[in-house]
CSV table of C-alpha atoms in Angstrom, one decimal:
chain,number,residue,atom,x,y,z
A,1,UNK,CA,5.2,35.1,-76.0
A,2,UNK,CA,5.5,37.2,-72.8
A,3,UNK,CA,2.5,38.2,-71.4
A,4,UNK,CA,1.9,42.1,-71.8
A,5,UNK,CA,2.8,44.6,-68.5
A,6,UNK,CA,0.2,45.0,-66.2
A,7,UNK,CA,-1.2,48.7,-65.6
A,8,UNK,CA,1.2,51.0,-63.7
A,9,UNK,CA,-1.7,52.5,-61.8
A,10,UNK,CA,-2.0,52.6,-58.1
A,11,UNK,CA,-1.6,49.5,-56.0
A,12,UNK,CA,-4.9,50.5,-54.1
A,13,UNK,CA,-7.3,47.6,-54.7
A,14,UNK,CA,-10.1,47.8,-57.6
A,15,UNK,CA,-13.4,48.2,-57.0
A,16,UNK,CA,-14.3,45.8,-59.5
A,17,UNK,CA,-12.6,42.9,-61.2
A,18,UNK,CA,-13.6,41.6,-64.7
A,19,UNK,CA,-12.7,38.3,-65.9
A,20,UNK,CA,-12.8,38.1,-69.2
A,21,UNK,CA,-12.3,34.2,-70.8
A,22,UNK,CA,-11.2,33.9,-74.5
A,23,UNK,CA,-10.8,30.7,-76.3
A,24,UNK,CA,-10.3,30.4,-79.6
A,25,UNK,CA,-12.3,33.3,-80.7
A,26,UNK,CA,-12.0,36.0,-83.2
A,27,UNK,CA,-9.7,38.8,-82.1
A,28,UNK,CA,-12.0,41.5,-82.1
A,29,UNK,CA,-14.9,40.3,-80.6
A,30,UNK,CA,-12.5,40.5,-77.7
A,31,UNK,CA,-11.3,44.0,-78.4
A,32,UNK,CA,-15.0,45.1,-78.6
A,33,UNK,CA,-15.6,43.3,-75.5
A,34,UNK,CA,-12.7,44.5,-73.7
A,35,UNK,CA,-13.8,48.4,-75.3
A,36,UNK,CA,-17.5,47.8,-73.5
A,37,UNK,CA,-15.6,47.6,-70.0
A,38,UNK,CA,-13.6,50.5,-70.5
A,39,UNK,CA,-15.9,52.9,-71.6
A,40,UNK,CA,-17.5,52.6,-68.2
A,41,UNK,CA,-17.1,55.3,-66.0
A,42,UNK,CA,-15.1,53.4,-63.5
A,43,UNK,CA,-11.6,55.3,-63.1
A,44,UNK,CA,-8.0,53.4,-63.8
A,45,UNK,CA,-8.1,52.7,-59.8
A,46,UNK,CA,-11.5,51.0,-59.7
A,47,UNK,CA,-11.5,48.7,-62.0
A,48,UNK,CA,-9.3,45.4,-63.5
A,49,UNK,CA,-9.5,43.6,-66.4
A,50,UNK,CA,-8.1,40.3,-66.4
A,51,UNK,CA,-7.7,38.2,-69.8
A,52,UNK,CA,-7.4,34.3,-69.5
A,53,UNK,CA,-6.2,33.0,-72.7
A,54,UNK,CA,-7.4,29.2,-72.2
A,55,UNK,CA,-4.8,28.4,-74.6
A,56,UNK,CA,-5.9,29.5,-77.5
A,57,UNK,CA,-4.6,28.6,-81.1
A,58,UNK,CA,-3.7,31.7,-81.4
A,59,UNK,CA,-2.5,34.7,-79.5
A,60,UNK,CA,-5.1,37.8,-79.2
A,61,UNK,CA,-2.2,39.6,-78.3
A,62,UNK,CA,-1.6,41.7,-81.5
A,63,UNK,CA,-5.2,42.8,-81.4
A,64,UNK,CA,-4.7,43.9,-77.8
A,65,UNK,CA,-1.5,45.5,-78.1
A,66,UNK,CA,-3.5,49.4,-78.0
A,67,UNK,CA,-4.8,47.8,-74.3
A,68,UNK,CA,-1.7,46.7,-72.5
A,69,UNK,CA,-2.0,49.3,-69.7
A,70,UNK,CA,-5.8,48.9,-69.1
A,71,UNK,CA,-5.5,44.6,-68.8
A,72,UNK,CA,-3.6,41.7,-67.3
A,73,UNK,CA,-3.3,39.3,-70.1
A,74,UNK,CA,-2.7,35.6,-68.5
A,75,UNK,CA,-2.4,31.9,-70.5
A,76,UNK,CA,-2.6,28.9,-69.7
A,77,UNK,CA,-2.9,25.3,-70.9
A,78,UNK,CA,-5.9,24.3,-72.2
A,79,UNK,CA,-8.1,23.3,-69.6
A,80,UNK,CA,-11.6,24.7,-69.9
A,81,UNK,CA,-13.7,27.6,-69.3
A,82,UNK,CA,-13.8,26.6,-65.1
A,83,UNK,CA,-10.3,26.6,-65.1
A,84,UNK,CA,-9.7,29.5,-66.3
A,85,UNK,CA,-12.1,31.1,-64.3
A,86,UNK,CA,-10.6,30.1,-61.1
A,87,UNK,CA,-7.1,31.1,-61.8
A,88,UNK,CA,-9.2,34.4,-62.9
A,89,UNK,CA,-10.3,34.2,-59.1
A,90,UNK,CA,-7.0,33.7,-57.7
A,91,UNK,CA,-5.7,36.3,-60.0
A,92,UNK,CA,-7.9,39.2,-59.3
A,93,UNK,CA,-7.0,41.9,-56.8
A,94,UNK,CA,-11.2,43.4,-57.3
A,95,UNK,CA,-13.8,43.7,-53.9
A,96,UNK,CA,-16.0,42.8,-56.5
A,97,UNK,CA,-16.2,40.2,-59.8
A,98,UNK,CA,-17.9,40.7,-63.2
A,99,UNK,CA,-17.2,37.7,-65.0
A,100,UNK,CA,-17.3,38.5,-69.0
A,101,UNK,CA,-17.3,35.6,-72.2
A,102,UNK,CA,-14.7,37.1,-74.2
A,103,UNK,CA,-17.6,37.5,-77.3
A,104,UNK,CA,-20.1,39.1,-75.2
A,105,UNK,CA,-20.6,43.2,-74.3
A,106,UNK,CA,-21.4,45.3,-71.6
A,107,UNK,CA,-24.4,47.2,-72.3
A,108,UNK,CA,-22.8,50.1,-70.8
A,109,UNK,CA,-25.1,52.9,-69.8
A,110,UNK,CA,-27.5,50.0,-68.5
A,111,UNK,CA,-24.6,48.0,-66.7
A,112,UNK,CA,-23.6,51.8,-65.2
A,113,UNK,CA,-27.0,51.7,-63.3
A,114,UNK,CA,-26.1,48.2,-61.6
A,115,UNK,CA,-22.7,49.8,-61.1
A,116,UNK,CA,-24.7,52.6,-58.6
A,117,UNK,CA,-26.4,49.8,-56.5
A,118,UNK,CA,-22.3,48.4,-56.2
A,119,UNK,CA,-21.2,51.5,-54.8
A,120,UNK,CA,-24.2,53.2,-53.3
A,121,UNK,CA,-25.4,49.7,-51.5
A,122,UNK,CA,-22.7,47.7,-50.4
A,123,UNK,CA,-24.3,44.8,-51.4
A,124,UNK,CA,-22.5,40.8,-52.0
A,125,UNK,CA,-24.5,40.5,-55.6
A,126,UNK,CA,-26.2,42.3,-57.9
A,127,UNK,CA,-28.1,40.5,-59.9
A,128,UNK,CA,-29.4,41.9,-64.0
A,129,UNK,CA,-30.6,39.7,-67.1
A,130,UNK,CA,-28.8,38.8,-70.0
A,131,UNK,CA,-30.0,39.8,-73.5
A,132,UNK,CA,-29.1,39.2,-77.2
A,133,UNK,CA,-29.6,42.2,-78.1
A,134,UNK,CA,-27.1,45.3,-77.6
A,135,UNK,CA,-29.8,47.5,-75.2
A,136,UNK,CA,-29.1,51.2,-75.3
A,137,UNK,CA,-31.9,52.4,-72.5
A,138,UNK,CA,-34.0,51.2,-69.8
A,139,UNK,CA,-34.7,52.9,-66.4
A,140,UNK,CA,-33.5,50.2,-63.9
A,141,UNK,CA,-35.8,48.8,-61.3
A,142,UNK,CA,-34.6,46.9,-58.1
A,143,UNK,CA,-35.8,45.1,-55.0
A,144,UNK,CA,-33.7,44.1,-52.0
A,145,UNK,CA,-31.6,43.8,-50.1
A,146,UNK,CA,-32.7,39.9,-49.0
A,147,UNK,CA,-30.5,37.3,-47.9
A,148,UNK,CA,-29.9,35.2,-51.0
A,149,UNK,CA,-31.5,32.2,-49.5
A,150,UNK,CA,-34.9,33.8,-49.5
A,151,UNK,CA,-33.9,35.4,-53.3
A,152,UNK,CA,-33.7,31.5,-54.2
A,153,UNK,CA,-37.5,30.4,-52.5
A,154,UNK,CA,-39.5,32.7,-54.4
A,155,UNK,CA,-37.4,32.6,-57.6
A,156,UNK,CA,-36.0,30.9,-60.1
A,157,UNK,CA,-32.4,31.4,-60.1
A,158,UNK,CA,-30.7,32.1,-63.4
A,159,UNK,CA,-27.6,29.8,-63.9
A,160,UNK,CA,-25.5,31.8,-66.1
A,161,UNK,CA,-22.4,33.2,-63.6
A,162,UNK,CA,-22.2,36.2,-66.2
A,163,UNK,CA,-25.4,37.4,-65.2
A,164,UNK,CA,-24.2,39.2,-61.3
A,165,UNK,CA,-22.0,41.4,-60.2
A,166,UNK,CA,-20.8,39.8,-56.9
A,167,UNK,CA,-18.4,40.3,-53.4
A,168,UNK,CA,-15.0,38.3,-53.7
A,169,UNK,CA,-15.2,37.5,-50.3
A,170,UNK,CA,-18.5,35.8,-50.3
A,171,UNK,CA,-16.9,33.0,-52.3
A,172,UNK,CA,-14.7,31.6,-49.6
A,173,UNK,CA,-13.2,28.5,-51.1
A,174,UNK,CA,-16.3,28.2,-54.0
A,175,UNK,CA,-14.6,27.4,-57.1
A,176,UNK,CA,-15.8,25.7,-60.4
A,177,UNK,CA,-16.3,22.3,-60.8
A,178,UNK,CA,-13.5,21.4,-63.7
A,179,UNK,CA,-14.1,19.4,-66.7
A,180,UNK,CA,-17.9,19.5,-66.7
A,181,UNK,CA,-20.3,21.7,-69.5
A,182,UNK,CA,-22.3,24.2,-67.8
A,183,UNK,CA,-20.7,24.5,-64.7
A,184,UNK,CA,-22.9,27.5,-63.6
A,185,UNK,CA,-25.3,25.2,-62.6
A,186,UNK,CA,-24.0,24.5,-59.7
A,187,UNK,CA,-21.6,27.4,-59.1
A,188,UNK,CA,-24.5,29.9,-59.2
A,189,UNK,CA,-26.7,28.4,-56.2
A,190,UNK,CA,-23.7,27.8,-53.8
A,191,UNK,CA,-22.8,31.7,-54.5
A,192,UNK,CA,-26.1,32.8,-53.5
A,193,UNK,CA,-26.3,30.4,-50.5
A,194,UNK,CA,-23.5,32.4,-49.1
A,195,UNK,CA,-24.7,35.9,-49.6
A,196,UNK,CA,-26.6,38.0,-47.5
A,197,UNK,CA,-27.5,41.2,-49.2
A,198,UNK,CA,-28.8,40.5,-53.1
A,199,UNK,CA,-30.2,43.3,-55.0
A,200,UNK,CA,-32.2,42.0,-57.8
A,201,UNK,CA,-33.1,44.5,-61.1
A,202,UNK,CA,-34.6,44.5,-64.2
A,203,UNK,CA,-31.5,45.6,-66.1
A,204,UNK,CA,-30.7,44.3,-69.2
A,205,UNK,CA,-27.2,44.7,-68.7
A,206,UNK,CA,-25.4,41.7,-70.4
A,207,UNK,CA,-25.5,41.6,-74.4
A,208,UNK,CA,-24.5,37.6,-75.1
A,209,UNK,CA,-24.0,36.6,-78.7
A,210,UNK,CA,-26.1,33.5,-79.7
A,211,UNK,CA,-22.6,32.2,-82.0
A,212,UNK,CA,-24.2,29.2,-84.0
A,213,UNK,CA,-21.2,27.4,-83.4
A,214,UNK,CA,-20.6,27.8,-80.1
A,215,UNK,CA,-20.6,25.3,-77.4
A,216,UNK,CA,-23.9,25.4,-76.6
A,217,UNK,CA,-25.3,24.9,-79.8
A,218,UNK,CA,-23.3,21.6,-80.5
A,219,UNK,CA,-25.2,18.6,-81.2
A,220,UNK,CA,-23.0,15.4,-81.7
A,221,UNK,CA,-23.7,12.2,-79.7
A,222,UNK,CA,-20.6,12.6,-77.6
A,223,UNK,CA,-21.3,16.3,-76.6
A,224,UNK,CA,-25.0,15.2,-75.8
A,225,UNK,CA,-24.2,12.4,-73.5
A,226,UNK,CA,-21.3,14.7,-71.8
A,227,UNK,CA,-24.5,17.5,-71.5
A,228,UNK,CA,-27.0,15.0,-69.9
A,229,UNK,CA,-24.3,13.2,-67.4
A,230,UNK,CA,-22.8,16.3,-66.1
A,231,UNK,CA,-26.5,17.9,-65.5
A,232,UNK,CA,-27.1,14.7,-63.7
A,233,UNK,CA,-23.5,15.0,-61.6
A,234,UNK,CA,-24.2,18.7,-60.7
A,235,UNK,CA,-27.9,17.7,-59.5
A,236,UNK,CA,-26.8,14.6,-57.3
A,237,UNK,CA,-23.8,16.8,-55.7
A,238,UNK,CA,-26.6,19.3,-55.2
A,239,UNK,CA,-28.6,16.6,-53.4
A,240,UNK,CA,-25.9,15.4,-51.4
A,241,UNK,CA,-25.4,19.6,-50.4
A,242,UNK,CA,-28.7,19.9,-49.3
A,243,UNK,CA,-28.6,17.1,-46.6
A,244,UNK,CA,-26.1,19.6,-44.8
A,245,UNK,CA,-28.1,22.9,-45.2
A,246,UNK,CA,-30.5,24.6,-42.4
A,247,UNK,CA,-33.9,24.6,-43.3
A,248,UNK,CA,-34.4,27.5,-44.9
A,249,UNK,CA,-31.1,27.2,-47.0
A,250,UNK,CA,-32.7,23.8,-47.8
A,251,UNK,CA,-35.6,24.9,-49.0
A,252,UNK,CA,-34.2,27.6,-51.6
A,253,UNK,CA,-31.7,25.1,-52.6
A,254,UNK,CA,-34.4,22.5,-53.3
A,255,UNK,CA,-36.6,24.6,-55.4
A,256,UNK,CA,-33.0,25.0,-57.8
A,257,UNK,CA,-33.0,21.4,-57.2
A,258,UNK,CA,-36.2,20.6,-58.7
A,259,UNK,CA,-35.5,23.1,-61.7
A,260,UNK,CA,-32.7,21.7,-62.6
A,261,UNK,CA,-34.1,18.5,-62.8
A,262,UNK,CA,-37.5,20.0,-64.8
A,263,UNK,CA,-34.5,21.4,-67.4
A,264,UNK,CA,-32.5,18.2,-67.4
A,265,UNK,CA,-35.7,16.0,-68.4
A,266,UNK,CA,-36.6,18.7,-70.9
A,267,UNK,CA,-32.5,18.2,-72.4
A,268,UNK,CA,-33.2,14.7,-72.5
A,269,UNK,CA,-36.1,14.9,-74.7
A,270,UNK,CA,-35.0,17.8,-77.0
A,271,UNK,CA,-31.6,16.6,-77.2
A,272,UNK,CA,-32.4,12.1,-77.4
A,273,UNK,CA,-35.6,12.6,-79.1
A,274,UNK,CA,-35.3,9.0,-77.4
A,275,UNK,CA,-38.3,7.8,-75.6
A,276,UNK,CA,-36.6,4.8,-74.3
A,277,UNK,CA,-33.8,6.8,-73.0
A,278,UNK,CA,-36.1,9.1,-71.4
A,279,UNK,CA,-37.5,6.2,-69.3
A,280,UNK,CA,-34.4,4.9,-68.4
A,281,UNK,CA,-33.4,8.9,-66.4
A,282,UNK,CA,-37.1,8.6,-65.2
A,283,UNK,CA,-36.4,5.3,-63.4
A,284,UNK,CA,-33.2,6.9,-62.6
A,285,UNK,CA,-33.9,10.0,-60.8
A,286,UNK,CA,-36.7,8.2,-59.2
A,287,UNK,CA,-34.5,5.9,-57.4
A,288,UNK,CA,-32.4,8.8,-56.7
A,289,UNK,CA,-35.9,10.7,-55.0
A,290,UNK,CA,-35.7,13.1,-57.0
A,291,UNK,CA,-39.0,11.6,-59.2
A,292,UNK,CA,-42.0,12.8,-59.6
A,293,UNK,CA,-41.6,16.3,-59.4
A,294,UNK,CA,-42.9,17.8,-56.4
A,295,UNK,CA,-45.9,19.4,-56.5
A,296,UNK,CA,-44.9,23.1,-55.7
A,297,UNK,CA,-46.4,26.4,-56.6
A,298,UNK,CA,-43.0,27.8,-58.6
A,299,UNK,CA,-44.1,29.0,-62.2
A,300,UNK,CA,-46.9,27.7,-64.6
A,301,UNK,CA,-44.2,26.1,-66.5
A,302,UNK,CA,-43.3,24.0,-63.9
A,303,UNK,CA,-46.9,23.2,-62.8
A,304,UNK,CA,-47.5,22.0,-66.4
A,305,UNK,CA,-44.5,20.4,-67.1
A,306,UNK,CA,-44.7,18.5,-64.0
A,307,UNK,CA,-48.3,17.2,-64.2
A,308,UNK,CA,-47.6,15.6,-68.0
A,309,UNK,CA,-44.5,14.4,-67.0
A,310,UNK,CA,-45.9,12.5,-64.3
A,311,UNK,CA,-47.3,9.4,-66.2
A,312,UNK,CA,-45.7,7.4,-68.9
A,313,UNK,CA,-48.4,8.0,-71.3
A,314,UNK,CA,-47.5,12.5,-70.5
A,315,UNK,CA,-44.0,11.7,-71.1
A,316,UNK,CA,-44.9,10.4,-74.7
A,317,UNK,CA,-47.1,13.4,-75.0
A,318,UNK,CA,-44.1,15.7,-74.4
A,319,UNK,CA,-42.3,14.1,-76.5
A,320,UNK,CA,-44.5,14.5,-79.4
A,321,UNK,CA,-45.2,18.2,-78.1
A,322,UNK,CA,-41.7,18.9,-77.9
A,323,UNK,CA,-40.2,18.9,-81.4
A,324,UNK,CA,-37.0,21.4,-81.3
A,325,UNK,CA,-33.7,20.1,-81.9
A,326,UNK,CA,-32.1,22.3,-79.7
A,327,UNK,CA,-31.9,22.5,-76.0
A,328,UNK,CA,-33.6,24.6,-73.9
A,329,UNK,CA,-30.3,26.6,-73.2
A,330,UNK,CA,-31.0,29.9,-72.2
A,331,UNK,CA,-28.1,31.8,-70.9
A,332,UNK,CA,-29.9,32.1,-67.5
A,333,UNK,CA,-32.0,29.9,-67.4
């Protein structure tokens, strides 16, 4: 099936481009996502909408077909959700990127708010919260601009790439890692390590839907070992990154660092319920350096997760005090 013709507006570029990725999903979740985007005020000429059909079992097109002029529809081969993002990247036209799940909302009048900072600010990201719940109102609060190397010392960086609005041209050549789960975890850092005006708000400006079957809510061994070993990859290419940054670049991407690995040890237990196991990453990351935590003044959960994880016998403890079955996978972190 041919893809659909793009809009006939003018060839001046977009203020904004959104990526929206769709796999496998009901129809209209996409339709009601692609519905939140246009009922922004952004005119024909400002904005682009971009649909990457990660080869899907089935076409979205016949839902779409009432949105041909407002979106480029592009598919490809199945490949995963960084794939699809990057052709998304080489795709888009946009001065700036929103990047949208194809079953996740704008909360408009909230995201319009963010969408002032963009044009009043000039700014490389602008950076709002996710929610799971469709917000309506909020007065939006923000704080910057700072260099996003300094954003990253005092605080914790929220993984999920959905969650900023951001300047094409501060990628360079940053892409996504391919073939790994959660690839924000690394993308996310490297995209602030190259930005030097970040506004930060209080908007909740992203309505995510928790899907109980989505990716990540799966549970099987094989998607639990995939979890743990690509959180372990991103962390030791993080590493590896770090030996190249100045000192100040190293020290915000340190402090990701040491989350990361805080979240990883927390996956390991929530996920294994494996005491043994845990040992085994223990043993692991301290040969790596990355073990014990270091003792820095980031958030009280980190203070208290890192003094009972210390010892061997605080390790069992969290174990025993740590009794979900699921992850802690915030969108965001």
């Amino acid at each position: 099936m041919q893809n659909p013709p793009a809009s006939s507006a003018s060839a001046q570029q977009p203020l904004i481009s959104f990526i929206v990725t769709y796999y496998n999903l009901p129809p209209q979740l996409l339709g009601a996502c692609i519905d939140s985007i246009l009922a922004l005020s952004l005119t024909p000429e400002e904005r682009e909408i971009i649909v990457i059909d990660d080869g899907s079992e089935e076409s979205p097109l016949e839902t779409l077909r009432e949105k041909w002029n407002d979106i480029l529809y592009i598919r490809q081969q199945n490949q995963g959700l960084s794939a699809a993002r990057n052709l998304g990247i080489e795709a888009c036209r946009g001065t700036f990127i929103q990047f949208v799940d194809g079953d996740d909302l704008l909360n408009t009048s909230i995201y319009e708010q963010c969408l002032d900072i963009l044009r009043q600010k000039d700014p490389d990201i602008v950076a709002f919260h996710l929610s799971d719940k469709e917000e309506r109102n909020m007065t939006v609060e923000y704080e910057g601009p700072m260099e996003g190397s300094e954003y990253m010392r005092h605080n914790n960086l929220r993984a999920s790439a959905c969650g900023y609005i951001f300047r094409k041209k501060t990628l360079v050549n940053l892409r996504f890692t391919s073939g790994i789960l959660h690839e924000d975890e690394e993308f996310t850092p490297e995209l602030f390590l190259r930005a030097e005006k970040v506004y930060s708000t209080n908007a909740k400006a992203y309505y995510y839907r928790n899907r109980g079957h989505s990716i990540t809510r799966k549970n099987d061994k094989e998607w639990v070992k995939k979890r743990l070993e690509d959180t372990k990859g991103v962390l030791y290419r993080l590493v590896e990154r770090t030996d190249t940054l100045p000192l100040a670049e190293r020290e915000a991407m340190q402090r990701r660092i040491d989350q990361l690995t805080m979240d990883y040890l927390y996956n390991v237990i929530t996920l294994t319920h494996n005491g043994r196991y845990l040992e085994q990453c223990v043993a692991e990351l301290t040969q790596k350096g990355l073990f014990p935590l270091p003792d820095r003044d980031y958030t009280q959960k980190y203070k208290w997760f890192r003094r009972i994880s210390s010892s061997k016998a605080g390790r069992r403890l969290l174990c025993l005090l740590i009794t979900s079955p699921n992850p802690l996978q915030r969108r965001g972190n």
